[in-house]
Amino acid sequence: MEDRLLAAVGLADMCEIASVMLAFPTPELAAALSEGIISEDLMGCFDDADVHDGGELLEAVVTGFAPRNPGDLLGSMRRGYSLLYLAPGGDVPVWPYESPFCFVADGREGEPSLFRSPRQIDVERHMREAGVLPRDARTEPADSAWNEFSFMSYLYGQVAKALHEGREDDAVEWSGRIVRFWDEHASKWLPAFMVKTVEEAPKHPYGAEYGYLAEIGSLILDVVRDDVDSRRG
């Protein structure tokens, strides 16, 4: 029980870190990256989840971010974020929302929709049924990379809470929600989103930082995938 509780906490925390890394960059994120706090926190999450690889990649993050001034880093990240994810019109290098990302990846013609697409509506359904919605759901699509990671963090947190309180049946129910959301949404695009970001980041004058962050995101997704597979039984 204690190991399962600790693993759920570690997974909740690493998903929340991924959410923060992929949202529009803040001064707090830039400071945490430049001071090495992100890598230290992630190593703690990996230990909690009993994951023993990934240290070399996190060392690369320290090399890429730690020597930099937080203010300079923030400016570079904001420019890179805009170039990669917020380009005007439909010519966005990497869509950070599930529905348009999959629309483009599937080679469909026309302009992708941000709101009221079947994928976006179903992501909201998963969230509503779990009793939670993003605070900006009225103005921001719920199927963003950061919202989906934040939702998975919430689900893992509910597993941890149920285990801590001895509610085994509830823990099983929340585990089922994790599996279903992973199978129906997160696994369908987040791994490809990370790969696409790694590919696109070097092509722009700013945004190389997101290549690093996407590699970390891929590592986190590998951990989540393995955990989800273990919950299927």
PDB file of N, CA and C in Angstrom, residues 98 148 152 179-192 221 224-225 228 232:
ATOM      1  N   GLU A  98      -5.012  19.068 -28.603  1.00  0.00           N
ATOM      2  CA  GLU A  98      -5.201  17.733 -29.177  1.00  0.00           C
ATOM      3  C   GLU A  98      -5.961  17.760 -30.507  1.00  0.00           C
ATOM      4  N   GLU A 148      -4.242  18.652 -20.244  1.00  0.00           N
ATOM      5  CA  GLU A 148      -4.345  17.197 -20.169  1.00  0.00           C
ATOM      6  C   GLU A 148      -3.349  16.632 -19.154  1.00  0.00           C
ATOM      7  N   MET A 152      -4.349  14.609 -15.702  1.00  0.00           N
ATOM      8  CA  MET A 152      -3.764  13.339 -15.261  1.00  0.00           C
ATOM      9  C   MET A 152      -3.157  13.475 -13.874  1.00  0.00           C
ATOM     10  N   VAL A 179      -6.682   5.094 -16.918  1.00  0.00           N
ATOM     11  CA  VAL A 179      -6.512   4.210 -18.077  1.00  0.00           C
ATOM     12  C   VAL A 179      -7.363   4.685 -19.247  1.00  0.00           C
ATOM     13  N   ARG A 180      -8.618   5.022 -18.981  1.00  0.00           N
ATOM     14  CA  ARG A 180      -9.503   5.439 -20.069  1.00  0.00           C
ATOM     15  C   ARG A 180      -9.046   6.740 -20.701  1.00  0.00           C
ATOM     16  N   PHE A 181      -8.622   7.720 -19.887  1.00  0.00           N
ATOM     17  CA  PHE A 181      -8.187   8.991 -20.462  1.00  0.00           C
ATOM     18  C   PHE A 181      -6.903   8.812 -21.258  1.00  0.00           C
ATOM     19  N   TRP A 182      -6.021   7.997 -20.757  1.00  0.00           N
ATOM     20  CA  TRP A 182      -4.778   7.717 -21.487  1.00  0.00           C
ATOM     21  C   TRP A 182      -5.092   7.055 -22.830  1.00  0.00           C
ATOM     22  N   ASP A 183      -5.931   6.029 -22.811  1.00  0.00           N
ATOM     23  CA  ASP A 183      -6.235   5.290 -24.031  1.00  0.00           C
ATOM     24  C   ASP A 183      -6.986   6.137 -25.048  1.00  0.00           C
ATOM     25  N   GLU A 184      -7.914   6.956 -24.586  1.00  0.00           N
ATOM     26  CA  GLU A 184      -8.793   7.690 -25.493  1.00  0.00           C
ATOM     27  C   GLU A 184      -8.234   9.041 -25.924  1.00  0.00           C
ATOM     28  N   HIS A 185      -7.293   9.584 -25.145  1.00  0.00           N
ATOM     29  CA  HIS A 185      -6.815  10.935 -25.476  1.00  0.00           C
ATOM     30  C   HIS A 185      -5.294  11.093 -25.353  1.00  0.00           C
ATOM     31  N   ALA A 186      -4.758  11.072 -24.161  1.00  0.00           N
ATOM     32  CA  ALA A 186      -3.346  11.443 -23.974  1.00  0.00           C
ATOM     33  C   ALA A 186      -2.400  10.644 -24.870  1.00  0.00           C
ATOM     34  N   SER A 187      -2.591   9.329 -24.942  1.00  0.00           N
ATOM     35  CA  SER A 187      -1.685   8.496 -25.730  1.00  0.00           C
ATOM     36  C   SER A 187      -1.832   8.725 -27.225  1.00  0.00           C
ATOM     37  N   LYS A 188      -2.972   9.299 -27.637  1.00  0.00           N
ATOM     38  CA  LYS A 188      -3.248   9.483 -29.057  1.00  0.00           C
ATOM     39  C   LYS A 188      -2.457  10.625 -29.676  1.00  0.00           C
ATOM     40  N   TRP A 189      -1.901  11.519 -28.807  1.00  0.00           N
ATOM     41  CA  TRP A 189      -1.222  12.664 -29.416  1.00  0.00           C
ATOM     42  C   TRP A 189      -0.059  13.221 -28.620  1.00  0.00           C
ATOM     43  N   LEU A 190      -0.065  13.092 -27.295  1.00  0.00           N
ATOM     44  CA  LEU A 190       1.008  13.722 -26.529  1.00  0.00           C
ATOM     45  C   LEU A 190       2.401  13.176 -26.877  1.00  0.00           C
ATOM     46  N   PRO A 191       2.594  11.851 -27.051  1.00  0.00           N
ATOM     47  CA  PRO A 191       3.928  11.399 -27.476  1.00  0.00           C
ATOM     48  C   PRO A 191       4.343  12.007 -28.816  1.00  0.00           C
ATOM     49  N   ALA A 192       3.411  12.060 -29.777  1.00  0.00           N
ATOM     50  CA  ALA A 192       3.733  12.647 -31.081  1.00  0.00           C
ATOM     51  C   ALA A 192       3.974  14.152 -30.963  1.00  0.00           C
ATOM     52  N   LEU A 221       6.036  10.729 -20.202  1.00  0.00           N
ATOM     53  CA  LEU A 221       4.996   9.933 -20.847  1.00  0.00           C
ATOM     54  C   LEU A 221       5.339   8.444 -20.856  1.00  0.00           C
ATOM     55  N   VAL A 224       4.363   7.262 -17.457  1.00  0.00           N
ATOM     56  CA  VAL A 224       2.907   7.162 -17.350  1.00  0.00           C
ATOM     57  C   VAL A 224       2.393   5.956 -18.120  1.00  0.00           C
ATOM     58  N   ARG A 225       2.905   5.753 -19.334  1.00  0.00           N
ATOM     59  CA  ARG A 225       2.473   4.604 -20.135  1.00  0.00           C
ATOM     60  C   ARG A 225       2.723   3.289 -19.404  1.00  0.00           C
ATOM     61  N   VAL A 228       0.221   3.004 -16.598  1.00  0.00           N
ATOM     62  CA  VAL A 228      -1.125   2.689 -17.085  1.00  0.00           C
ATOM     63  C   VAL A 228      -1.219   1.217 -17.449  1.00  0.00           C
ATOM     64  N   ARG A 232      -4.003  -1.982 -15.882  1.00  0.00           N
ATOM     65  CA  ARG A 232      -5.038  -2.584 -16.716  1.00  0.00           C
ATOM     66  C   ARG A 232      -5.601  -3.862 -16.098  1.00  0.00           C
TER      67      ARG A 232
END
